[in-house]
Amino acid sequence: MTGNRTLTIIKPDAFESGKAGQILALLEQEGFRILAARVLHLSRAQAEEFYAVHRERPFYGSLVQFMTSGRCMPLVLERDAAVATLRRVIGATDPAEAAEGTVRRLHAESKERNAIHASDSDENAEREARFFFAEADIG
Ligand code: GDP
């Protein structure tokens, strides 16, 4: 992983309602290249570990339940300034506050069921990519 890579997840709300293609098209239009992709149904233990930083938040249990409610699609993406650019492209956590044209404005249902995850730092991008992918998967 370099500073030009980030980790995204098309969340179960968007994946299960058939939005993966539209979201990937938008990401590619924004200049991201797909380096690695998976489709998986997270176990409770995996979701709890991935979101461990939010363990004390009131929405943690609900978030874990949502993230294990169906399949999701983690991807490693590459472009310059990947982390900052993807955060801009996905929009604010709450779709009601997300800018026009962002993934969450276009596809999110609510602040929790908000279509997509994106790493918020290079350090977390590295850690989160490792969570889903082996070095050889990313290349
Ligand atoms: P993100 O970086 O924009 O994804 O937001 P956070 O890291 O703060 O939160 C992680 C995820 O938890 C969000 O993407 C939402 O799915 C969920 N979440 C965040 N805040 C809330 C909230 O206030 N209520 C509920 N129900 N879910 C939330």
PDB file of N, CA, C and O in Angstrom, residues 12-89:
ATOM      1  N   PRO A  12     -24.008  -3.321   2.686  1.00  0.00           N
ATOM      2  CA  PRO A  12     -25.111  -4.223   2.329  1.00  0.00           C
ATOM      3  C   PRO A  12     -26.362  -3.529   1.776  1.00  0.00           C
ATOM      4  O   PRO A  12     -27.038  -4.107   0.922  1.00  0.00           O
ATOM      5  N   ASP A  13     -26.695  -2.332   2.244  1.00  0.00           N
ATOM      6  CA  ASP A  13     -27.893  -1.665   1.700  1.00  0.00           C
ATOM      7  C   ASP A  13     -27.740  -1.462   0.194  1.00  0.00           C
ATOM      8  O   ASP A  13     -28.631  -1.792  -0.595  1.00  0.00           O
ATOM      9  N   ALA A  14     -26.591  -0.941  -0.217  1.00  0.00           N
ATOM     10  CA  ALA A  14     -26.351  -0.645  -1.638  1.00  0.00           C
ATOM     11  C   ALA A  14     -26.076  -1.914  -2.438  1.00  0.00           C
ATOM     12  O   ALA A  14     -26.599  -2.075  -3.552  1.00  0.00           O
ATOM     13  N   PHE A  15     -25.300  -2.829  -1.876  1.00  0.00           N
ATOM     14  CA  PHE A  15     -24.957  -4.037  -2.640  1.00  0.00           C
ATOM     15  C   PHE A  15     -26.194  -4.879  -2.896  1.00  0.00           C
ATOM     16  O   PHE A  15     -26.442  -5.313  -4.026  1.00  0.00           O
ATOM     17  N   GLU A  16     -26.982  -5.105  -1.851  1.00  0.00           N
ATOM     18  CA  GLU A  16     -28.139  -6.004  -1.981  1.00  0.00           C
ATOM     19  C   GLU A  16     -29.257  -5.384  -2.820  1.00  0.00           C
ATOM     20  O   GLU A  16     -30.108  -6.094  -3.335  1.00  0.00           O
ATOM     21  N   SER A  17     -29.270  -4.052  -2.966  1.00  0.00           N
ATOM     22  CA  SER A  17     -30.292  -3.439  -3.819  1.00  0.00           C
ATOM     23  C   SER A  17     -29.769  -3.172  -5.231  1.00  0.00           C
ATOM     24  O   SER A  17     -30.395  -2.431  -6.005  1.00  0.00           O
ATOM     25  N   GLY A  18     -28.627  -3.777  -5.561  1.00  0.00           N
ATOM     26  CA  GLY A  18     -28.156  -3.735  -6.945  1.00  0.00           C
ATOM     27  C   GLY A  18     -27.524  -2.427  -7.386  1.00  0.00           C
ATOM     28  O   GLY A  18     -27.558  -2.083  -8.563  1.00  0.00           O
ATOM     29  N   LYS A  19     -26.905  -1.709  -6.436  1.00  0.00           N
ATOM     30  CA  LYS A  19     -26.279  -0.430  -6.779  1.00  0.00           C
ATOM     31  C   LYS A  19     -24.777  -0.530  -7.025  1.00  0.00           C
ATOM     32  O   LYS A  19     -24.138   0.486  -7.315  1.00  0.00           O
ATOM     33  N   ALA A  20     -24.209  -1.732  -6.889  1.00  0.00           N
ATOM     34  CA  ALA A  20     -22.744  -1.846  -6.983  1.00  0.00           C
ATOM     35  C   ALA A  20     -22.234  -1.322  -8.325  1.00  0.00           C
ATOM     36  O   ALA A  20     -21.252  -0.576  -8.373  1.00  0.00           O
ATOM     37  N   GLY A  21     -22.903  -1.701  -9.410  1.00  0.00           N
ATOM     38  CA  GLY A  21     -22.448  -1.275 -10.735  1.00  0.00           C
ATOM     39  C   GLY A  21     -22.433   0.236 -10.894  1.00  0.00           C
ATOM     40  O   GLY A  21     -21.451   0.808 -11.382  1.00  0.00           O
ATOM     41  N   GLN A  22     -23.510   0.878 -10.469  1.00  0.00           N
ATOM     42  CA  GLN A  22     -23.588   2.345 -10.578  1.00  0.00           C
ATOM     43  C   GLN A  22     -22.518   3.022  -9.734  1.00  0.00           C
ATOM     44  O   GLN A  22     -21.924   4.023 -10.135  1.00  0.00           O
ATOM     45  N   ILE A  23     -22.291   2.477  -8.534  1.00  0.00           N
ATOM     46  CA  ILE A  23     -21.292   3.086  -7.643  1.00  0.00           C
ATOM     47  C   ILE A  23     -19.891   2.893  -8.205  1.00  0.00           C
ATOM     48  O   ILE A  23     -19.083   3.837  -8.215  1.00  0.00           O
ATOM     49  N   LEU A  24     -19.607   1.700  -8.714  1.00  0.00           N
ATOM     50  CA  LEU A  24     -18.271   1.469  -9.296  1.00  0.00           C
ATOM     51  C   LEU A  24     -18.059   2.365 -10.518  1.00  0.00           C
ATOM     52  O   LEU A  24     -16.960   2.887 -10.728  1.00  0.00           O
ATOM     53  N   ALA A  25     -19.099   2.571 -11.315  1.00  0.00           N
ATOM     54  CA  ALA A  25     -18.976   3.455 -12.481  1.00  0.00           C
ATOM     55  C   ALA A  25     -18.623   4.875 -12.037  1.00  0.00           C
ATOM     56  O   ALA A  25     -17.752   5.523 -12.618  1.00  0.00           O
ATOM     57  N   LEU A  26     -19.287   5.330 -10.981  1.00  0.00           N
ATOM     58  CA  LEU A  26     -19.008   6.683 -10.473  1.00  0.00           C
ATOM     59  C   LEU A  26     -17.564   6.779  -9.974  1.00  0.00           C
ATOM     60  O   LEU A  26     -16.852   7.755 -10.264  1.00  0.00           O
ATOM     61  N   LEU A  27     -17.120   5.750  -9.250  1.00  0.00           N
ATOM     62  CA  LEU A  27     -15.743   5.775  -8.731  1.00  0.00           C
ATOM     63  C   LEU A  27     -14.738   5.776  -9.884  1.00  0.00           C
ATOM     64  O   LEU A  27     -13.735   6.508  -9.851  1.00  0.00           O
ATOM     65  N   GLU A  28     -15.003   4.993 -10.922  1.00  0.00           N
ATOM     66  CA  GLU A  28     -14.091   4.973 -12.079  1.00  0.00           C
ATOM     67  C   GLU A  28     -14.098   6.315 -12.806  1.00  0.00           C
ATOM     68  O   GLU A  28     -13.046   6.797 -13.238  1.00  0.00           O
ATOM     69  N   GLN A  29     -15.275   6.943 -12.901  1.00  0.00           N
ATOM     70  CA  GLN A  29     -15.345   8.275 -13.523  1.00  0.00           C
ATOM     71  C   GLN A  29     -14.517   9.289 -12.740  1.00  0.00           C
ATOM     72  O   GLN A  29     -14.006  10.256 -13.307  1.00  0.00           O
ATOM     73  N   GLU A  30     -14.401   9.074 -11.434  1.00  0.00           N
ATOM     74  CA  GLU A  30     -13.604   9.973 -10.585  1.00  0.00           C
ATOM     75  C   GLU A  30     -12.123   9.625 -10.628  1.00  0.00           C
ATOM     76  O   GLU A  30     -11.322  10.194  -9.877  1.00  0.00           O
ATOM     77  N   GLY A  31     -11.753   8.687 -11.455  1.00  0.00           N
ATOM     78  CA  GLY A  31     -10.341   8.397 -11.670  1.00  0.00           C
ATOM     79  C   GLY A  31      -9.759   7.287 -10.836  1.00  0.00           C
ATOM     80  O   GLY A  31      -8.537   7.070 -10.847  1.00  0.00           O
ATOM     81  N   PHE A  32     -10.608   6.578 -10.103  1.00  0.00           N
ATOM     82  CA  PHE A  32     -10.095   5.464  -9.298  1.00  0.00           C
ATOM     83  C   PHE A  32      -9.944   4.217 -10.150  1.00  0.00           C
ATOM     84  O   PHE A  32     -10.807   3.901 -10.971  1.00  0.00           O
ATOM     85  N   ARG A  33      -8.859   3.493  -9.902  1.00  0.00           N
ATOM     86  CA  ARG A  33      -8.603   2.211 -10.532  1.00  0.00           C
ATOM     87  C   ARG A  33      -8.811   1.122  -9.478  1.00  0.00           C
ATOM     88  O   ARG A  33      -8.361   1.269  -8.338  1.00  0.00           O
ATOM     89  N   ILE A  34      -9.513   0.062  -9.863  1.00  0.00           N
ATOM     90  CA  ILE A  34      -9.776  -1.033  -8.925  1.00  0.00           C
ATOM     91  C   ILE A  34      -8.570  -1.971  -8.916  1.00  0.00           C
ATOM     92  O   ILE A  34      -8.228  -2.555  -9.948  1.00  0.00           O
ATOM     93  N   LEU A  35      -7.936  -2.105  -7.747  1.00  0.00           N
ATOM     94  CA  LEU A  35      -6.777  -2.994  -7.611  1.00  0.00           C
ATOM     95  C   LEU A  35      -7.169  -4.353  -7.062  1.00  0.00           C
ATOM     96  O   LEU A  35      -6.504  -5.351  -7.335  1.00  0.00           O
ATOM     97  N   ALA A  36      -8.217  -4.405  -6.247  1.00  0.00           N
ATOM     98  CA  ALA A  36      -8.652  -5.670  -5.646  1.00  0.00           C
ATOM     99  C   ALA A  36     -10.111  -5.535  -5.251  1.00  0.00           C
ATOM    100  O   ALA A  36     -10.563  -4.442  -4.897  1.00  0.00           O
ATOM    101  N   ALA A  37     -10.852  -6.635  -5.325  1.00  0.00           N
ATOM    102  CA  ALA A  37     -12.278  -6.619  -4.978  1.00  0.00           C
ATOM    103  C   ALA A  37     -12.700  -7.983  -4.458  1.00  0.00           C
ATOM    104  O   ALA A  37     -12.171  -9.015  -4.887  1.00  0.00           O
ATOM    105  N   ARG A  38     -13.648  -7.968  -3.526  1.00  0.00           N
ATOM    106  CA  ARG A  38     -14.245  -9.209  -3.003  1.00  0.00           C
ATOM    107  C   ARG A  38     -15.736  -8.975  -2.799  1.00  0.00           C
ATOM    108  O   ARG A  38     -16.166  -7.827  -2.622  1.00  0.00           O
ATOM    109  N   VAL A  39     -16.497 -10.053  -2.778  1.00  0.00           N
ATOM    110  CA  VAL A  39     -17.876 -10.010  -2.302  1.00  0.00           C
ATOM    111  C   VAL A  39     -17.948 -10.987  -1.146  1.00  0.00           C
ATOM    112  O   VAL A  39     -17.538 -12.146  -1.291  1.00  0.00           O
ATOM    113  N   LEU A  40     -18.422 -10.524   0.008  1.00  0.00           N
ATOM    114  CA  LEU A  40     -18.517 -11.429   1.163  1.00  0.00           C
ATOM    115  C   LEU A  40     -19.626 -10.994   2.101  1.00  0.00           C
ATOM    116  O   LEU A  40     -20.079  -9.838   2.053  1.00  0.00           O
ATOM    117  N   HIS A  41     -20.062 -11.940   2.882  1.00  0.00           N
ATOM    118  CA  HIS A  41     -21.059 -11.672   3.923  1.00  0.00           C
ATOM    119  C   HIS A  41     -20.297 -11.654   5.247  1.00  0.00           C
ATOM    120  O   HIS A  41     -19.834 -12.696   5.708  1.00  0.00           O
ATOM    121  N   LEU A  42     -20.131 -10.478   5.820  1.00  0.00           N
ATOM    122  CA  LEU A  42     -19.345 -10.358   7.055  1.00  0.00           C
ATOM    123  C   LEU A  42     -19.982 -11.161   8.191  1.00  0.00           C
ATOM    124  O   LEU A  42     -21.204 -11.135   8.368  1.00  0.00           O
ATOM    125  N   SER A  43     -19.150 -11.835   8.973  1.00  0.00           N
ATOM    126  CA  SER A  43     -19.621 -12.461  10.215  1.00  0.00           C
ATOM    127  C   SER A  43     -19.750 -11.365  11.272  1.00  0.00           C
ATOM    128  O   SER A  43     -19.194 -10.265  11.135  1.00  0.00           O
ATOM    129  N   ARG A  44     -20.462 -11.686  12.323  1.00  0.00           N
ATOM    130  CA  ARG A  44     -20.601 -10.733  13.424  1.00  0.00           C
ATOM    131  C   ARG A  44     -19.217 -10.361  13.991  1.00  0.00           C
ATOM    132  O   ARG A  44     -18.934  -9.191  14.237  1.00  0.00           O
ATOM    133  N   ALA A  45     -18.364 -11.374  14.163  1.00  0.00           N
ATOM    134  CA  ALA A  45     -17.026 -11.118  14.719  1.00  0.00           C
ATOM    135  C   ALA A  45     -16.222 -10.197  13.801  1.00  0.00           C
ATOM    136  O   ALA A  45     -15.510  -9.306  14.275  1.00  0.00           O
ATOM    137  N   GLN A  46     -16.328 -10.407  12.491  1.00  0.00           N
ATOM    138  CA  GLN A  46     -15.601  -9.537  11.548  1.00  0.00           C
ATOM    139  C   GLN A  46     -16.110  -8.099  11.616  1.00  0.00           C
ATOM    140  O   GLN A  46     -15.313  -7.153  11.633  1.00  0.00           O
ATOM    141  N   ALA A  47     -17.431  -7.926  11.633  1.00  0.00           N
ATOM    142  CA  ALA A  47     -17.994  -6.571  11.685  1.00  0.00           C
ATOM    143  C   ALA A  47     -17.625  -5.878  12.989  1.00  0.00           C
ATOM    144  O   ALA A  47     -17.287  -4.691  13.012  1.00  0.00           O
ATOM    145  N   GLU A  48     -17.661  -6.637  14.090  1.00  0.00           N
ATOM    146  CA  GLU A  48     -17.298  -6.054  15.396  1.00  0.00           C
ATOM    147  C   GLU A  48     -15.838  -5.611  15.390  1.00  0.00           C
ATOM    148  O   GLU A  48     -15.506  -4.546  15.918  1.00  0.00           O
ATOM    149  N   GLU A  49     -14.975  -6.417  14.788  1.00  0.00           N
ATOM    150  CA  GLU A  49     -13.559  -6.067  14.746  1.00  0.00           C
ATOM    151  C   GLU A  49     -13.323  -4.867  13.824  1.00  0.00           C
ATOM    152  O   GLU A  49     -12.581  -3.944  14.160  1.00  0.00           O
ATOM    153  N   PHE A  50     -13.959  -4.872  12.648  1.00  0.00           N
ATOM    154  CA  PHE A  50     -13.734  -3.785  11.695  1.00  0.00           C
ATOM    155  C   PHE A  50     -14.138  -2.439  12.297  1.00  0.00           C
ATOM    156  O   PHE A  50     -13.469  -1.433  12.098  1.00  0.00           O
ATOM    157  N   TYR A  51     -15.250  -2.428  13.048  1.00  0.00           N
ATOM    158  CA  TYR A  51     -15.763  -1.179  13.620  1.00  0.00           C
ATOM    159  C   TYR A  51     -15.433  -1.044  15.108  1.00  0.00           C
ATOM    160  O   TYR A  51     -16.112  -0.305  15.826  1.00  0.00           O
ATOM    161  N   ALA A  52     -14.386  -1.736  15.574  1.00  0.00           N
ATOM    162  CA  ALA A  52     -14.037  -1.724  17.002  1.00  0.00           C
ATOM    163  C   ALA A  52     -13.835  -0.309  17.541  1.00  0.00           C
ATOM    164  O   ALA A  52     -14.136  -0.038  18.710  1.00  0.00           O
ATOM    165  N   VAL A  53     -13.380   0.608  16.695  1.00  0.00           N
ATOM    166  CA  VAL A  53     -13.146   1.990  17.127  1.00  0.00           C
ATOM    167  C   VAL A  53     -14.450   2.649  17.596  1.00  0.00           C
ATOM    168  O   VAL A  53     -14.427   3.592  18.384  1.00  0.00           O
ATOM    169  N   HIS A  54     -15.586   2.132  17.139  1.00  0.00           N
ATOM    170  CA  HIS A  54     -16.895   2.693  17.511  1.00  0.00           C
ATOM    171  C   HIS A  54     -17.584   1.902  18.628  1.00  0.00           C
ATOM    172  O   HIS A  54     -18.768   2.130  18.902  1.00  0.00           O
ATOM    173  N   ARG A  55     -16.832   1.008  19.288  1.00  0.00           N
ATOM    174  CA  ARG A  55     -17.412   0.084  20.278  1.00  0.00           C
ATOM    175  C   ARG A  55     -18.253   0.785  21.342  1.00  0.00           C
ATOM    176  O   ARG A  55     -19.271   0.258  21.779  1.00  0.00           O
ATOM    177  N   GLU A  56     -17.814   1.970  21.756  1.00  0.00           N
ATOM    178  CA  GLU A  56     -18.518   2.659  22.846  1.00  0.00           C
ATOM    179  C   GLU A  56     -19.671   3.533  22.354  1.00  0.00           C
ATOM    180  O   GLU A  56     -20.388   4.120  23.167  1.00  0.00           O
ATOM    181  N   ARG A  57     -19.829   3.644  21.031  1.00  0.00           N
ATOM    182  CA  ARG A  57     -20.875   4.537  20.506  1.00  0.00           C
ATOM    183  C   ARG A  57     -22.245   3.874  20.623  1.00  0.00           C
ATOM    184  O   ARG A  57     -22.361   2.646  20.516  1.00  0.00           O
ATOM    185  N   PRO A  58     -23.309   4.670  20.816  1.00  0.00           N
ATOM    186  CA  PRO A  58     -24.651   4.085  21.007  1.00  0.00           C
ATOM    187  C   PRO A  58     -25.143   3.297  19.791  1.00  0.00           C
ATOM    188  O   PRO A  58     -25.979   2.400  19.940  1.00  0.00           O
ATOM    189  N   PHE A  59     -24.617   3.625  18.607  1.00  0.00           N
ATOM    190  CA  PHE A  59     -25.103   2.962  17.394  1.00  0.00           C
ATOM    191  C   PHE A  59     -24.297   1.714  17.018  1.00  0.00           C
ATOM    192  O   PHE A  59     -24.564   1.096  15.987  1.00  0.00           O
ATOM    193  N   TYR A  60     -23.318   1.327  17.869  1.00  0.00           N
ATOM    194  CA  TYR A  60     -22.414   0.218  17.507  1.00  0.00           C
ATOM    195  C   TYR A  60     -23.162  -1.094  17.221  1.00  0.00           C
ATOM    196  O   TYR A  60     -22.937  -1.738  16.181  1.00  0.00           O
ATOM    197  N   GLY A  61     -24.070  -1.479  18.105  1.00  0.00           N
ATOM    198  CA  GLY A  61     -24.792  -2.737  17.926  1.00  0.00           C
ATOM    199  C   GLY A  61     -25.620  -2.735  16.653  1.00  0.00           C
ATOM    200  O   GLY A  61     -25.631  -3.716  15.888  1.00  0.00           O
ATOM    201  N   SER A  62     -26.283  -1.624  16.413  1.00  0.00           N
ATOM    202  CA  SER A  62     -27.099  -1.481  15.209  1.00  0.00           C
ATOM    203  C   SER A  62     -26.230  -1.488  13.951  1.00  0.00           C
ATOM    204  O   SER A  62     -26.586  -2.102  12.930  1.00  0.00           O
ATOM    205  N   LEU A  63     -25.082  -0.834  14.025  1.00  0.00           N
ATOM    206  CA  LEU A  63     -24.150  -0.796  12.884  1.00  0.00           C
ATOM    207  C   LEU A  63     -23.647  -2.207  12.555  1.00  0.00           C
ATOM    208  O   LEU A  63     -23.608  -2.600  11.383  1.00  0.00           O
ATOM    209  N   VAL A  64     -23.287  -2.962  13.594  1.00  0.00           N
ATOM    210  CA  VAL A  64     -22.813  -4.337  13.372  1.00  0.00           C
ATOM    211  C   VAL A  64     -23.931  -5.184  12.757  1.00  0.00           C
ATOM    212  O   VAL A  64     -23.711  -5.952  11.815  1.00  0.00           O
ATOM    213  N   GLN A  65     -25.139  -5.010  13.250  1.00  0.00           N
ATOM    214  CA  GLN A  65     -26.282  -5.759  12.697  1.00  0.00           C
ATOM    215  C   GLN A  65     -26.487  -5.417  11.220  1.00  0.00           C
ATOM    216  O   GLN A  65     -26.692  -6.299  10.380  1.00  0.00           O
ATOM    217  N   PHE A  66     -26.434  -4.131  10.903  1.00  0.00           N
ATOM    218  CA  PHE A  66     -26.582  -3.695   9.508  1.00  0.00           C
ATOM    219  C   PHE A  66     -25.478  -4.273   8.626  1.00  0.00           C
ATOM    220  O   PHE A  66     -25.748  -4.815   7.547  1.00  0.00           O
ATOM    221  N   MET A  67     -24.243  -4.181   9.086  1.00  0.00           N
ATOM    222  CA  MET A  67     -23.118  -4.616   8.247  1.00  0.00           C
ATOM    223  C   MET A  67     -23.081  -6.133   8.045  1.00  0.00           C
ATOM    224  O   MET A  67     -22.398  -6.621   7.147  1.00  0.00           O
ATOM    225  N   THR A  68     -23.835  -6.871   8.886  1.00  0.00           N
ATOM    226  CA  THR A  68     -23.916  -8.330   8.723  1.00  0.00           C
ATOM    227  C   THR A  68     -25.253  -8.748   8.113  1.00  0.00           C
ATOM    228  O   THR A  68     -25.575  -9.929   8.075  1.00  0.00           O
ATOM    229  N   SER A  69     -26.024  -7.781   7.623  1.00  0.00           N
ATOM    230  CA  SER A  69     -27.387  -8.079   7.137  1.00  0.00           C
ATOM    231  C   SER A  69     -27.402  -8.650   5.724  1.00  0.00           C
ATOM    232  O   SER A  69     -28.435  -9.101   5.250  1.00  0.00           O
ATOM    233  N   GLY A  70     -26.274  -8.601   5.031  1.00  0.00           N
ATOM    234  CA  GLY A  70     -26.206  -9.104   3.658  1.00  0.00           C
ATOM    235  C   GLY A  70     -24.778  -9.019   3.161  1.00  0.00           C
ATOM    236  O   GLY A  70     -23.871  -8.683   3.925  1.00  0.00           O
ATOM    237  N   ARG A  71     -24.616  -9.306   1.887  1.00  0.00           N
ATOM    238  CA  ARG A  71     -23.265  -9.229   1.319  1.00  0.00           C
ATOM    239  C   ARG A  71     -22.797  -7.786   1.194  1.00  0.00           C
ATOM    240  O   ARG A  71     -23.613  -6.866   1.043  1.00  0.00           O
ATOM    241  N   CYS A  72     -21.484  -7.630   1.221  1.00  0.00           N
ATOM    242  CA  CYS A  72     -20.897  -6.328   0.953  1.00  0.00           C
ATOM    243  C   CYS A  72     -19.718  -6.532   0.003  1.00  0.00           C
ATOM    244  O   CYS A  72     -19.345  -7.667  -0.316  1.00  0.00           O
ATOM    245  N   MET A  73     -19.149  -5.427  -0.466  1.00  0.00           N
ATOM    246  CA  MET A  73     -18.083  -5.520  -1.470  1.00  0.00           C
ATOM    247  C   MET A  73     -16.923  -4.599  -1.110  1.00  0.00           C
ATOM    248  O   MET A  73     -16.957  -3.410  -1.417  1.00  0.00           O
ATOM    249  N   PRO A  74     -15.897  -5.132  -0.451  1.00  0.00           N
ATOM    250  CA  PRO A  74     -14.685  -4.347  -0.181  1.00  0.00           C
ATOM    251  C   PRO A  74     -13.809  -4.273  -1.438  1.00  0.00           C
ATOM    252  O   PRO A  74     -13.701  -5.251  -2.188  1.00  0.00           O
ATOM    253  N   LEU A  75     -13.203  -3.106  -1.643  1.00  0.00           N
ATOM    254  CA  LEU A  75     -12.297  -2.907  -2.777  1.00  0.00           C
ATOM    255  C   LEU A  75     -11.105  -2.063  -2.348  1.00  0.00           C
ATOM    256  O   LEU A  75     -11.252  -1.153  -1.521  1.00  0.00           O
ATOM    257  N   VAL A  76      -9.947  -2.334  -2.928  1.00  0.00           N
ATOM    258  CA  VAL A  76      -8.800  -1.431  -2.820  1.00  0.00           C
ATOM    259  C   VAL A  76      -8.772  -0.595  -4.096  1.00  0.00           C
ATOM    260  O   VAL A  76      -8.829  -1.134  -5.209  1.00  0.00           O
ATOM    261  N   LEU A  77      -8.721   0.722  -3.916  1.00  0.00           N
ATOM    262  CA  LEU A  77      -8.751   1.663  -5.038  1.00  0.00           C
ATOM    263  C   LEU A  77      -7.466   2.470  -5.084  1.00  0.00           C
ATOM    264  O   LEU A  77      -6.871   2.763  -4.045  1.00  0.00           O
ATOM    265  N   GLU A  78      -7.101   2.882  -6.301  1.00  0.00           N
ATOM    266  CA  GLU A  78      -5.874   3.675  -6.482  1.00  0.00           C
ATOM    267  C   GLU A  78      -6.146   4.915  -7.326  1.00  0.00           C
ATOM    268  O   GLU A  78      -6.836   4.833  -8.352  1.00  0.00           O
ATOM    269  N   ARG A  79      -5.632   6.032  -6.901  1.00  0.00           N
ATOM    270  CA  ARG A  79      -5.495   7.270  -7.686  1.00  0.00           C
ATOM    271  C   ARG A  79      -4.676   8.234  -6.818  1.00  0.00           C
ATOM    272  O   ARG A  79      -4.412   7.943  -5.652  1.00  0.00           O
ATOM    273  N   ASP A  80      -4.289   9.381  -7.362  1.00  0.00           N
ATOM    274  CA  ASP A  80      -3.535  10.313  -6.527  1.00  0.00           C
ATOM    275  C   ASP A  80      -4.453  10.862  -5.433  1.00  0.00           C
ATOM    276  O   ASP A  80      -5.663  10.992  -5.643  1.00  0.00           O
ATOM    277  N   ALA A  81      -3.877  11.159  -4.279  1.00  0.00           N
ATOM    278  CA  ALA A  81      -4.640  11.654  -3.119  1.00  0.00           C
ATOM    279  C   ALA A  81      -5.879  10.787  -2.874  1.00  0.00           C
ATOM    280  O   ALA A  81      -6.993  11.298  -2.690  1.00  0.00           O
ATOM    281  N   ALA A  82      -5.683   9.476  -2.856  1.00  0.00           N
ATOM    282  CA  ALA A  82      -6.817   8.539  -2.839  1.00  0.00           C
ATOM    283  C   ALA A  82      -7.733   8.729  -1.628  1.00  0.00           C
ATOM    284  O   ALA A  82      -8.963   8.770  -1.779  1.00  0.00           O
ATOM    285  N   VAL A  83      -7.162   8.830  -0.435  1.00  0.00           N
ATOM    286  CA  VAL A  83      -7.997   8.895   0.770  1.00  0.00           C
ATOM    287  C   VAL A  83      -8.855  10.155   0.759  1.00  0.00           C
ATOM    288  O   VAL A  83     -10.089  10.097   0.907  1.00  0.00           O
ATOM    289  N   ALA A  84      -8.233  11.314   0.564  1.00  0.00           N
ATOM    290  CA  ALA A  84      -8.969  12.577   0.603  1.00  0.00           C
ATOM    291  C   ALA A  84      -9.979  12.660  -0.540  1.00  0.00           C
ATOM    292  O   ALA A  84     -11.107  13.134  -0.353  1.00  0.00           O
ATOM    293  N   THR A  85      -9.579  12.194  -1.719  1.00  0.00           N
ATOM    294  CA  THR A  85     -10.488  12.276  -2.862  1.00  0.00           C
ATOM    295  C   THR A  85     -11.704  11.381  -2.653  1.00  0.00           C
ATOM    296  O   THR A  85     -12.843  11.802  -2.899  1.00  0.00           O
ATOM    297  N   LEU A  86     -11.486  10.164  -2.158  1.00  0.00           N
ATOM    298  CA  LEU A  86     -12.635   9.275  -1.971  1.00  0.00           C
ATOM    299  C   LEU A  86     -13.571   9.800  -0.884  1.00  0.00           C
ATOM    300  O   LEU A  86     -14.790   9.691  -1.016  1.00  0.00           O
ATOM    301  N   ARG A  87     -13.012  10.377   0.175  1.00  0.00           N
ATOM    302  CA  ARG A  87     -13.885  10.962   1.211  1.00  0.00           C
ATOM    303  C   ARG A  87     -14.769  12.050   0.603  1.00  0.00           C
ATOM    304  O   ARG A  87     -15.944  12.168   0.938  1.00  0.00           O
ATOM    305  N   ARG A  88     -14.218  12.854  -0.308  1.00  0.00           N
ATOM    306  CA  ARG A  88     -15.021  13.894  -0.970  1.00  0.00           C
ATOM    307  C   ARG A  88     -16.099  13.253  -1.851  1.00  0.00           C
ATOM    308  O   ARG A  88     -17.256  13.686  -1.836  1.00  0.00           O
ATOM    309  N   VAL A  89     -15.720  12.206  -2.575  1.00  0.00           N
ATOM    310  CA  VAL A  89     -16.636  11.586  -3.534  1.00  0.00           C
ATOM    311  C   VAL A  89     -17.782  10.843  -2.834  1.00  0.00           C
ATOM    312  O   VAL A  89     -18.890  10.772  -3.361  1.00  0.00           O
TER     313      VAL A  89
END
